[in-house]
Coordinates of C-alpha atoms and ligand atoms in Angstrom, one line a residue:
X157 CA -93.5 90.7 10.5
X158 CA -95.2 91.7 7.4
X159 CA -98.4 89.8 7.3
X160 CA -99.3 90.8 10.9
X161 CA -99.3 94.6 10.8
X162 CA -102.4 94.2 8.4
X163 CA -104.0 91.2 10.0
X164 CA -104.2 90.8 13.8
X165 CA -103.7 86.6 14.5
X166 CA -107.7 86.2 14.6
X167 CA -108.6 87.7 11.8
X168 CA -105.2 85.7 10.2
X169 CA -107.0 82.3 11.9
X170 CA -110.1 83.3 10.1
X171 CA -108.6 84.0 6.7
X172 CA -107.2 80.3 7.1
X173 CA -110.5 78.8 7.9
X174 CA -112.4 80.9 5.1
X175 CA -109.7 79.8 3.0
X176 CA -110.5 76.2 3.1
X177 CA -114.5 76.4 3.1
X178 CA -115.9 79.3 1.5
X179 CA -113.7 81.2 -0.6
X180 CA -113.0 85.3 0.1
X181 CA -114.5 86.7 -3.1
X182 CA -111.1 88.7 -4.3
X183 CA -110.7 92.5 -5.5
X184 CA -108.3 91.7 -7.6
X185 CA -107.9 88.6 -10.1
X186 CA -104.7 87.9 -12.2
X187 CA -104.7 85.2 -14.9
X188 CA -100.8 84.1 -16.2
X189 CA -100.1 82.5 -19.5
X190 CA -97.3 81.3 -21.6
X191 CA -97.9 80.2 -25.0
X192 CA -94.8 82.5 -26.0
X193 CA -92.4 81.3 -23.2
X194 CA -89.6 80.7 -26.0
X195 CA -89.3 84.4 -26.5
X196 CA -89.5 85.1 -22.3
X197 CA -93.0 86.5 -22.5
X198 CA -95.8 86.2 -20.0
X199 CA -99.7 87.3 -21.0
X200 CA -101.5 88.8 -18.1
X201 CA -104.4 90.1 -17.5
X202 CA -105.5 91.6 -13.7
X203 CA -108.9 92.5 -13.1
X204 CA -110.1 95.1 -10.5
X205 CA -113.2 95.1 -9.1
X206 CA -116.0 97.4 -7.7
X207 CA -113.4 100.3 -8.4
X208 CA -114.8 103.4 -6.6
X209 CA -112.3 106.3 -7.4
X210 CA -113.1 107.9 -11.0
X211 CA -109.4 107.1 -11.7
X212 CA -107.7 104.1 -10.7
X213 CA -104.1 104.5 -10.3
X214 CA -101.8 101.2 -11.2
X215 CA -98.5 101.0 -10.4
X216 CA -95.4 98.8 -10.8
X217 CA -93.4 97.9 -8.2
X218 CA -90.1 99.7 -7.9
X219 CA -88.8 97.4 -5.0
X220 CA -88.9 93.7 -4.2
X221 CA -89.2 92.4 -0.5
X222 CA -85.6 91.3 0.7
X223 CA -83.8 93.0 -1.8
X224 CA -83.1 96.5 -0.7
X225 CA -81.8 98.2 -4.1
X226 CA -84.6 100.1 -6.0
X227 CA -85.6 98.2 -9.3
X228 CA -87.6 99.6 -12.3
X229 CA -89.2 96.5 -13.1
X230 CA -91.6 98.6 -15.1
X231 CA -89.1 98.5 -17.8
X232 CA -90.3 94.8 -18.5
X233 CA -93.7 95.3 -19.4
X234 CA -95.9 96.8 -22.6
X235 CA -98.4 96.4 -24.8
X236 CA -100.7 97.9 -21.8
X237 CA -104.9 98.3 -22.5
X238 CA -107.3 98.4 -20.3
X239 CA -111.4 97.5 -20.7
X240 CA -114.2 97.7 -18.5
X241 CA -116.6 95.1 -17.5
X242 CA -118.3 95.1 -21.2
X243 CA -114.7 94.8 -23.3
X244 CA -114.7 98.5 -24.6
X245 CA -111.3 100.4 -24.4
X246 CA -110.6 102.7 -21.8
X247 CA -108.1 105.6 -21.9
X248 CA -105.1 104.5 -20.0
X249 CA -102.8 107.3 -19.7
X250 CA -98.7 107.1 -18.1
X251 CA -98.2 109.5 -15.7
X252 CA -94.8 108.3 -14.3
X253 CA -92.4 105.6 -15.1
X254 CA -93.6 103.8 -13.1
X255 CA -97.9 104.4 -13.2
X256 CA -100.7 104.5 -14.7
X257 CA -104.2 106.0 -14.8
X258 CA -107.7 104.4 -15.9
X259 CA -110.7 106.5 -16.1
X260 CA -113.9 106.4 -17.7
X261 CA -114.7 102.5 -16.3
X262 CA -117.5 101.1 -14.9
X263 CA -116.6 100.0 -12.0
X264 CA -114.5 96.9 -13.5
X265 CA -111.5 97.5 -15.0
X266 CA -109.6 94.7 -16.4
X267 CA -105.7 95.4 -17.9
X268 CA -104.0 93.1 -20.2
X269 CA -100.2 93.9 -20.8
X270 CA -97.1 91.5 -21.7
X271 CA -94.3 91.0 -19.4
X272 CA -90.7 89.8 -20.5
X273 CA -88.6 88.2 -18.0
X274 CA -84.9 86.1 -18.8
X275 CA -83.1 86.3 -15.6
X276 CA -83.6 83.5 -12.9
X277 CA -83.3 84.6 -9.3
X278 CA -84.6 86.0 -6.2
X279 CA -85.4 89.4 -8.1
X280 CA -86.9 89.2 -11.2
X281 CA -88.9 86.4 -13.8
X282 CA -87.6 84.0 -16.3
X283 CA -89.7 82.5 -18.6
X284 CA -88.4 80.0 -20.4
X285 CA -89.7 76.3 -22.2
X286 CA -88.8 74.4 -19.0
X287 CA -90.4 76.9 -16.5
X288 CA -92.0 80.4 -15.6
X289 CA -89.8 81.7 -12.3
X290 CA -91.8 84.7 -10.9
X291 CA -91.2 87.3 -8.5
X292 CA -94.4 88.6 -7.8
X293 CA -93.1 92.6 -7.8
X294 CA -91.8 92.2 -11.0
X295 CA -94.2 90.5 -12.6
X296 CA -97.9 91.8 -11.3
X297 CA -99.5 95.7 -11.7
X298 CA -101.1 96.4 -8.4
X299 CA -102.8 99.6 -7.2
X300 CA -102.5 101.4 -3.9
X301 CA -106.2 101.6 -3.5
X302 CA -106.6 97.5 -3.1
X303 CA -103.6 97.1 -0.8
X304 CA -105.8 95.6 2.3
X305 CA -107.8 93.4 -0.3
X306 CA -107.7 89.9 -1.2
X307 CA -106.4 89.0 -4.3
X308 CA -106.1 85.6 -6.6
X309 CA -103.6 84.1 -8.9
X310 CA -104.6 82.1 -11.8
X311 CA -102.0 80.3 -14.1
X312 CA -102.6 78.8 -17.2
X313 CA -100.3 76.2 -17.5
X314 CA -98.7 75.3 -20.7
X315 CA -97.2 72.0 -20.1
X316 CA -99.2 69.3 -18.3
X317 CA -96.0 68.0 -16.5
X318 CA -95.7 71.6 -14.7
X319 CA -96.8 72.5 -11.4
X320 CA -97.2 75.5 -8.9
X321 CA -94.6 76.0 -6.1
X322 CA -95.5 78.9 -4.1
X323 CA -96.6 79.7 -0.2
X324 CA -99.9 81.1 -1.5
X325 CA -103.3 79.3 -0.7
X326 CA -104.8 76.8 -3.0
X327 CA -108.4 76.9 -3.4
X328 CA -110.5 74.1 -4.4
X329 CA -111.5 76.7 -7.6
X330 CA -107.8 75.9 -9.1
X331 CA -106.8 79.6 -7.7
X332 CA -104.3 80.6 -5.4
X333 CA -105.3 83.3 -2.8
X334 CA -103.4 86.1 -0.8
X335 CA -104.7 88.0 1.6
X336 CA -103.6 91.3 0.9
X337 CA -100.8 93.1 -1.0
X338 CA -97.5 92.7 1.1
X339 CA -98.4 89.0 1.2
X340 CA -99.1 88.7 -2.5
X341 CA -96.2 90.6 -3.4
X342 CA -94.1 88.3 -0.9
X343 CA -94.6 85.0 -2.7
X344 CA -92.8 84.1 -5.9
X345 CA -94.3 81.3 -7.6
X346 CA -92.2 78.7 -9.8
X347 CA -94.0 76.6 -12.4
X348 CA -92.3 73.9 -13.9
X349 CA -91.7 70.1 -13.6
X350 CA -89.8 70.2 -10.4
X351 CA -89.3 67.6 -8.5
X352 CA -90.6 67.7 -4.8
X353 CA -89.8 66.2 -1.1
X354 CA -91.5 67.0 1.8
X355 CA -91.3 66.0 5.4
X356 CA -92.8 66.8 8.9
X357 CA -91.1 68.7 12.3
X358 CA -92.3 69.4 15.7
X359 CA -91.5 71.4 18.3
X360 CA -93.8 71.5 21.7
X361 CA -96.3 73.8 20.2
X362 CA -96.9 72.8 16.3
X363 CA -96.2 71.0 13.5
X364 CA -95.4 71.9 10.5
X365 CA -94.6 70.5 7.0
X366 CA -91.3 71.3 5.0
X367 CA -91.0 71.0 1.2
X368 CA -88.2 71.3 -1.0
X369 CA -89.0 71.7 -4.6
X370 CA -86.2 71.4 -6.8
X371 CA -86.0 72.0 -10.5
X372 CA -82.8 70.5 -11.9
X373 CA -81.0 68.2 -14.5
X374 CA -79.6 66.3 -12.0
X375 CA -80.4 62.8 -10.5
X376 CA -82.8 61.8 -8.2
X377 CA -80.3 60.3 -5.8
X378 CA -78.4 63.6 -5.5
X379 CA -81.6 65.5 -4.5
X380 CA -82.1 62.8 -2.1
X381 CA -79.0 63.8 -0.4
X382 CA -79.0 67.3 -0.6
X383 CA -82.5 66.8 1.1
X384 CA -81.0 65.1 4.3
X385 CA -78.3 67.3 4.5
X386 CA -81.8 70.3 4.5
X387 CA -83.7 68.2 7.3
X388 CA -80.4 68.2 9.3
X389 CA -80.0 72.5 9.0
X390 CA -83.8 72.8 9.5
X391 CA -83.8 70.5 12.9
X392 CA -80.2 72.7 14.0
X393 CA -81.5 75.7 13.3
X394 CA -84.9 75.1 15.5
X395 CA -82.6 74.0 18.3
X396 CA -80.7 77.6 18.4
X397 CA -84.4 79.2 19.1
X398 CA -86.0 76.8 20.9
X399 CA -89.0 76.5 18.3
X400 CA -90.0 76.4 14.3
X401 CA -91.9 80.0 13.5
X402 CA -95.4 79.8 13.1
X403 CA -95.7 78.9 9.5
X404 CA -98.6 79.9 8.0
X405 CA -101.0 77.1 7.3
X406 CA -98.3 75.0 8.7
X407 CA -95.8 75.1 5.5
X408 CA -92.9 76.3 4.6
X409 CA -91.2 76.0 1.0
X410 CA -88.3 75.9 -0.4
X411 CA -88.3 76.8 -4.5
X412 CA -84.9 75.9 -5.7
X413 CA -83.4 76.4 -9.4
X414 CA -79.9 74.7 -9.8
X415 CA -80.2 75.3 -13.7
X416 CA -77.1 76.7 -16.3
X417 CA -79.3 79.7 -17.1
X418 CA -80.4 80.9 -13.7
X419 CA -78.2 83.6 -11.6
X420 CA -77.1 82.7 -8.1
X421 CA -79.3 83.9 -5.6
X422 CA -80.7 83.2 -2.4
X423 CA -84.2 85.5 -1.3
X424 CA -85.9 84.9 1.7
X425 CA -89.8 85.4 2.3
X426 CA -92.8 84.6 4.8
X427 CA -93.1 80.7 4.2
X428 CA -90.8 80.4 1.3
X429 CA -87.9 81.0 0.0
X430 CA -86.0 81.2 -3.7
X431 CA -82.6 79.5 -4.0
X432 CA -81.1 79.5 -7.0
X433 CA -77.5 78.5 -8.7
X434 CA -76.0 77.9 -12.0
X435 CA -74.3 74.4 -11.0
X436 CA -76.1 71.3 -10.3
X437 CA -75.8 69.8 -6.9
X438 CA -73.2 67.6 -8.2
X439 CA -70.7 70.4 -9.8
X440 CA -70.9 72.3 -7.2
X441 CA -70.5 69.0 -4.3
X442 CA -73.8 70.2 -2.6
X443 CA -72.5 73.9 -1.7
X444 CA -76.0 75.2 -2.5
X445 CA -76.8 74.2 1.3
X446 CA -75.0 77.2 2.0
X447 CA -77.3 79.6 0.9
X448 CA -80.5 77.3 2.2
X449 CA -79.1 77.5 5.1
X450 CA -78.9 81.3 5.5
X451 CA -82.4 81.7 4.2
X452 CA -83.8 79.1 6.6
X453 CA -82.5 81.3 9.1
X454 CA -84.3 84.0 7.7
X455 CA -87.7 82.6 8.4
X456 CA -87.1 83.8 12.4
X457 CA -84.5 86.6 11.8
X458 CA -85.8 89.3 9.2
X459 CA -88.8 87.6 8.3
X460 CA -90.5 88.2 11.6
X461 CA -87.9 89.3 14.3
X462 CA -87.9 92.2 11.7
X463 CA -86.0 95.5 12.2
X464 CA -88.5 98.5 12.6
X465 CA -86.9 100.4 10.3
X466 CA -87.9 97.9 6.9
X467 CA -92.0 98.6 8.3
X468 CA -94.1 98.6 6.3
X469 CA -92.0 97.8 3.4
X470 CA -92.7 100.2 0.8
X471 CA -92.9 99.0 -3.3
X472 CA -92.5 102.8 -5.0
X473 CA -88.8 103.5 -4.0
X474 CA -85.5 101.5 -2.1
X475 CA -85.8 100.7 1.5
X476 CA -82.9 101.2 4.0
X477 CA -82.3 100.3 7.1
X478 CA -79.6 100.4 9.9
X479 CA -79.8 97.0 11.4
X480 CA -79.0 94.9 8.1
X481 CA -75.6 94.0 9.7
X482 CA -77.8 92.1 12.2
X483 CA -80.5 90.7 9.4
X484 CA -78.0 89.9 7.2
X485 CA -74.6 89.7 8.6
X486 CA -76.0 87.4 12.1
X487 CA -77.5 85.6 9.6
X488 CA -74.7 85.1 7.8
X489 CA -72.7 83.7 10.7
X490 CA -75.2 81.4 12.0
X491 CA -75.6 80.3 8.0
X492 CA -71.9 78.4 8.3
X493 CA -71.8 77.9 12.1
X494 CA -74.9 75.8 11.4
X495 CA -73.1 73.7 8.8
X496 CA -70.5 73.1 11.1
X497 CA -72.8 71.6 13.6
X498 CA -74.4 69.6 11.2
X499 CA -71.5 68.4 10.2
X500 CA -71.6 69.6 6.6
X501 CA -68.2 71.5 7.4
X502 CA -65.2 70.0 9.1
X503 CA -63.4 72.3 11.5
X504 CA -60.5 72.8 8.5
X505 CA -63.4 74.2 6.5
X506 CA -65.5 76.3 8.9
X507 CA -62.1 77.8 10.4
X508 CA -61.1 78.8 6.4
X509 CA -64.3 80.3 6.1
X510 CA -64.5 82.5 9.2
X511 CA -61.0 83.5 8.5
X512 CA -61.8 84.5 4.9
X513 CA -64.6 86.8 6.3
X514 CA -62.5 88.2 9.2
X515 CA -59.2 88.8 6.6
X516 CA -61.9 91.0 4.5
X517 CA -63.3 93.1 7.4
X518 CA -59.8 93.5 9.0
X519 CA -58.0 94.7 5.8
X520 CA -61.1 96.9 4.4
X521 CA -60.0 100.8 4.9
X522 CA -63.8 101.2 4.9
X523 CA -63.9 100.9 8.8
X524 CA -62.5 104.2 9.0
X525 CA -65.8 105.4 6.9
X526 CA -68.9 104.0 7.7
X527 CA -69.8 101.4 11.1
X528 CA -71.8 98.7 10.7
X529 CA -75.2 100.6 10.8
X530 CA -73.6 102.9 8.1
X531 CA -72.5 100.1 5.6
X532 CA -76.3 98.9 6.2
X533 CA -77.6 101.8 5.1
X534 CA -75.4 101.4 1.9
X535 CA -77.5 98.4 1.3
X536 CA -79.7 100.7 -2.0
X537 CA -76.4 101.3 -3.6
X538 CA -74.8 97.2 -2.9
X539 CA -77.8 94.7 -3.3
X540 CA -78.3 93.8 -6.9
X541 CA -78.1 97.6 -7.6
X542 CA -76.5 98.3 -11.1
X543 CA -74.9 101.3 -12.0
X544 CA -72.7 102.9 -14.6
X545 CA -70.3 105.2 -13.0
X546 CA -66.7 103.2 -10.8
X547 CA -67.2 103.4 -7.2
X548 CA -64.6 103.4 -4.4
X549 CA -66.1 100.4 -2.5
X550 CA -62.5 98.5 -2.3
X551 CA -62.2 101.3 0.0
X552 CA -65.1 102.6 1.5
X553 CA -67.6 99.9 1.8
X554 CA -67.6 96.5 3.9
X555 CA -70.6 94.3 3.1
X556 CA -72.9 94.3 5.8
X557 CA -73.3 90.1 5.5
X558 CA -69.7 89.8 6.0
X559 CA -69.3 93.0 8.8
X560 CA -72.3 91.3 10.5
X561 CA -71.1 88.0 10.2
X562 CA -67.9 89.3 12.1
X563 CA -69.7 91.5 14.7
X564 CA -72.0 88.1 15.0
X565 CA -68.7 86.0 15.9
X566 CA -67.1 88.6 18.1
X567 CA -70.3 88.7 20.5
X568 CA -70.8 84.7 20.5
X569 CA -66.9 84.1 21.4
X570 CA -67.3 86.9 24.1
X571 CA -70.6 85.7 25.8
X572 CA -68.9 82.0 25.7
X573 CA -65.5 83.2 27.0
X574 CA -66.6 85.8 29.2
X575 CA -70.4 84.9 30.8
X576 CA -71.0 81.6 32.1
X577 CA -73.5 79.8 30.3
X578 CA -74.2 82.3 28.1
X579 CA -73.9 82.8 24.0
X580 CA -75.2 84.4 20.6
X581 CA -77.7 81.7 20.6
X582 CA -79.0 82.8 23.8
X583 CA -79.6 86.4 22.5
X584 CA -81.4 84.8 20.1
X585 CA -84.1 83.0 21.5
X586 CA -84.7 86.0 23.9
X587 CA -85.2 88.3 20.8
X588 CA -87.4 85.9 19.1
X589 CA -90.0 85.1 22.2
X590 CA -89.9 89.2 22.6
X591 CA -89.7 90.1 19.5
X592 CA -89.7 87.7 16.2
X593 CA -93.0 86.2 17.9
X594 CA -94.8 88.2 19.3
X595 CA -94.7 90.5 15.5
X596 CA -93.1 93.0 17.6
X597 CA -90.2 94.7 15.7
X598 CA -87.1 96.0 17.4
X599 CA -85.1 99.2 17.2
X600 CA -81.2 99.4 17.4
X601 CA -81.6 100.0 20.9
X602 CA -83.9 96.8 21.7
X603 CA -80.7 94.5 20.6
X604 CA -78.3 96.6 22.9
X605 CA -81.1 96.5 25.6
X606 CA -81.5 92.8 25.0
X607 CA -77.9 92.3 25.4
X608 CA -77.7 94.1 28.5
X609 CA -80.8 91.9 30.2
X610 CA -79.5 88.5 29.3
X611 CA -75.5 89.5 30.5
X612 CA -76.8 91.6 33.4
X613 CA -74.2 93.9 32.2
X614 CA -75.5 97.1 30.9
X615 CA -71.8 98.6 30.2
X616 CA -70.7 95.7 28.4
X617 CA -74.0 95.7 26.2
X618 CA -73.3 99.4 26.0
X619 CA -69.6 99.1 25.5
X620 CA -70.1 96.4 22.8
X621 CA -72.3 98.6 20.6
X622 CA -70.8 101.9 21.1
X623 CA -67.0 100.2 19.5
X624 CA -68.1 97.6 17.2
X625 CA -71.4 98.3 15.9
X626 CA -72.1 102.1 16.1
X627 CA -68.2 102.5 16.2
X628 CA -65.5 101.6 14.2
X629 CA -63.1 99.2 16.6
X630 CA -62.8 95.3 16.1
X631 CA -63.0 93.2 19.1
X632 CA -59.5 91.6 19.9
X633 CA -59.9 88.2 18.4
X634 CA -57.0 87.0 19.2
X635 CA -57.8 86.4 22.3
X636 CA -61.2 85.1 21.8
X637 CA -60.0 82.1 19.5
X638 CA -57.2 81.4 22.3
X639 CA -60.6 80.8 24.5
X640 CA -61.6 78.2 22.3
X641 CA -58.4 76.7 21.6
X642 CA -57.9 78.1 18.7
X643 CA -55.1 80.5 17.1
X644 CA -55.1 83.3 14.9
X645 CA -51.8 84.6 13.7
X646 CA -50.3 86.4 10.9
X647 CA -50.5 84.4 7.8
X648 CA -47.1 85.1 6.4
X649 CA -45.0 87.4 8.9
X650 CA -41.8 87.7 7.1
X651 CA -43.3 87.9 3.4
X652 CA -42.8 91.1 1.9
X653 CA -45.9 92.8 1.2
X654 CA -47.1 95.5 -1.7
X655 CA -50.9 95.4 -2.4
X656 CA -53.9 93.1 -2.1
X657 CA -55.1 94.8 -5.6
X658 CA -56.1 91.8 -8.6
X659 CA -52.6 92.5 -10.9
X660 CA -53.3 90.5 -14.3
X661 CA -50.6 90.2 -17.3
X662 CA -51.1 92.3 -19.7
X663 CA -48.4 93.1 -22.8
X664 CA -45.7 91.4 -21.0
X665 CA -46.5 94.1 -18.2
X666 CA -48.2 94.0 -14.8
X667 CA -52.0 95.6 -14.8
X668 CA -53.7 96.6 -11.6
X669 CA -57.2 95.7 -12.1
X670 CA -59.0 96.7 -9.1
X671 CA -58.4 99.7 -6.8
X672 CA -56.0 99.9 -4.8
X673 CA -56.5 100.0 -0.8
X674 CA -55.8 102.8 1.1
X675 CA -52.8 102.3 3.4
X676 CA -51.1 100.1 1.7
X677 CA -47.6 100.8 0.3
X678 CA -48.9 100.6 -3.6
X679 CA -51.7 103.2 -2.7
X680 CA -48.9 105.1 -0.9
X681 CA -46.6 105.0 -4.2
X682 CA -49.5 106.7 -6.0
X683 CA -50.4 103.5 -8.0
X684 CA -54.2 102.9 -8.9
X685 CA -56.9 100.7 -10.8
X686 CA -55.6 100.7 -14.7
X687 CA -52.0 102.0 -13.7
X688 CA -49.3 99.2 -15.3
X689 CA -46.1 97.9 -13.4
X690 CA -43.0 97.9 -15.4
X691 CA -40.2 97.2 -13.0
X692 CA -39.5 96.5 -9.2
X693 CA -36.2 96.7 -8.2
X694 CA -33.9 94.8 -10.9
X695 CA -37.1 92.6 -12.0
X696 CA -38.8 93.4 -15.3
X697 CA -42.4 92.6 -13.9
X698 CA -43.5 90.8 -17.2
X699 CA -45.7 87.8 -15.3
X700 CA -47.4 87.5 -11.8
X701 CA -44.5 84.7 -11.2
X702 CA -41.8 87.7 -12.0
X703 CA -43.5 89.6 -9.6
X704 CA -43.6 87.0 -6.8
X705 CA -40.0 86.5 -7.3
X706 CA -39.5 90.1 -6.8
X707 CA -41.5 90.2 -3.8
X708 CA -39.5 86.8 -2.3
X709 CA -36.6 89.1 -2.5
X710 CA -37.6 91.8 0.1
X711 CA -38.6 91.9 3.8
X712 CA -41.2 93.8 5.3
X713 CA -39.3 97.6 6.5
X714 CA -37.3 97.3 3.3
X715 CA -37.9 100.1 0.1
X716 CA -37.0 99.1 -3.5
X717 CA -37.8 101.5 -7.0
X718 CA -40.8 100.8 -8.6
X719 CA -41.7 102.0 -12.1
X720 CA -45.2 102.1 -13.5
X721 CA -47.1 103.4 -16.2
X722 CA -50.5 105.6 -15.4
X723 CA -52.6 107.3 -18.1
X724 CA -49.9 107.5 -20.7
X725 CA -46.8 108.9 -18.4
X726 CA -44.6 106.7 -16.7
X727 CA -43.2 107.5 -13.1
X728 CA -40.8 105.9 -10.9
X729 CA -40.7 106.2 -6.8
X730 CA -39.6 104.3 -3.9
X731 CA -42.1 101.9 -2.4
X732 CA -41.1 100.5 1.0
X733 CA -42.5 96.9 1.9
X734 CA -45.1 96.1 4.5
X735 CA -46.0 92.6 5.8
X736 CA -48.6 90.6 4.2
X737 CA -51.7 91.7 6.6
X738 CA -53.6 88.4 6.6
X739 CA -54.5 86.2 9.3
X740 CA -54.6 82.6 9.5
X741 CA -56.9 80.4 12.1
X742 CA -55.4 77.3 13.1
X743 CA -57.0 74.5 16.0
X744 CA -54.4 75.2 19.1
X745 CA -52.5 71.5 19.3
X746 CA -52.5 72.1 23.2
X747 CA -55.7 73.0 23.5
X748 CA -56.7 72.9 27.2
X749 CA -59.8 70.7 28.2
X750 CA -62.0 73.5 29.1
X751 CA -60.9 75.2 25.2
X752 CA -62.1 72.0 24.1
X753 CA -65.4 71.9 25.8
X754 CA -66.0 75.3 25.0
X755 CA -65.5 75.0 21.4
X756 CA -67.5 71.6 21.1
X757 CA -70.8 73.7 22.5
X758 CA -69.9 76.2 19.7
X759 CA -69.4 74.4 16.8
X760 CA -70.6 70.8 17.4
X761 CA -74.7 69.7 17.4
X762 CA -77.0 70.9 20.1
X763 CA -79.0 69.3 22.5
Ligands
LIG896 ZN1 -80.0 86.9 3.9

């Protein structure tokens, strides 16, 4: 819970009252203008008042809340200068790649710089003729000395049709105020001629207004259809937790950019979320609702129900957590499950999405190297991180989104089938009441303890965590699905199988275009990425069709001769076909009434 670590709920309340009556005097004020937006530049001025140390240390962030890889945002600022209150130039020294020191000031330091940004997503900035889409850690120079002080933002809007979409509070003087640095950095801003819809929601205790600001090129009718889907998601998620979070100022804001020049992403914040997609709503057939569902679930799970190892968020380095399988993975599970409950996914679609995740985890060799908690710790390398050296992630890594989604599924189905009246929904609600709602971060042990209390069975909780969360076993999904009137079975039980690697046609042969997986026949034959497959048995592998034909001639357990070329040399070896490991998940047409009832409680709209 980011904000409440800095301010008690009492001071938060008084801030909110002050904000509407006598504005707090900001110690830091930023002014942003966009006259060179055609070339993706913003001009930024930051004014620090009451500077008490001889040298003011300024930093660009190297991390962004909700993103776990390090990002050197300082690479995109230039033309820096600093003056005092009288306009005298001050010495400005770069003391590290992301830090500057300013001396000889008169208590006021005004820094001006240019910012370049042309990537519209949840991490970076995109400045162009149509919008300024700003993520604050990628935008603002900040001073650690001022981390606990209020800051204000002011935008010079270059177009009379542009408006400001942000979770920050608007003041009567036209500025936007953040109570402290963590809040400021957690508050992205979209400046554009976006469309907006708003609706009120309420629970037993409180009311809130949900806003959806959409910058797109589609029609208002498409937007309205999407808003109806969003309303259903918001309402269905509230039923899981029993209440909405206490949104600051009673507002929650979706900021969506569905434009051809953005990059697809979703990024949660405390009272808002960024949603980007290259496709229009129509092109995607409203598939963007899946990201919206995932991100709104984060308003509870991760924004407030928060892993202790992510607090406080450090803007100077990568942030690592062992709990992302829960914070991201269980969120991924619910993002999809809720769309079954709202009716956006029919049963076949939901089962297909579920078995896709399951196949990924089941077939990935990564499980022998790291448990779900260990995969979570890999986030700094994989969460929008870029490096030039190749990795063996195909064998060593499973996304904590997918891994956690599958564990959430296993836990939900186990609770529903083995504990009368229980479900993962009830565990989420318990965790919300005991941790998220009261701003108490949780540890791994807390999750296990909550499961032990919910089930009144500490051994069950201990075994689940030991075997599946911190261990490398997979739950017995076949049995779990039987209880739901579903059948998990081999997709192609008789089909001969050699690899799941990507094969591409190249010069009348087949090139292996991804790492082969440990344990598959092609891996055992010594074939790796970049190798070229020439013949299999009596088939020349000149195309993918020939490959399929060759496989169809064989059965699991049989062997054939494989010729392939690797880094200029040709090799001949025997391969033994295995069975295709993929699963398929279907309805059991002979399911019992009890199984069907259990499935409906799981997948249908909740009361
Ligand atoms: Zn997420």
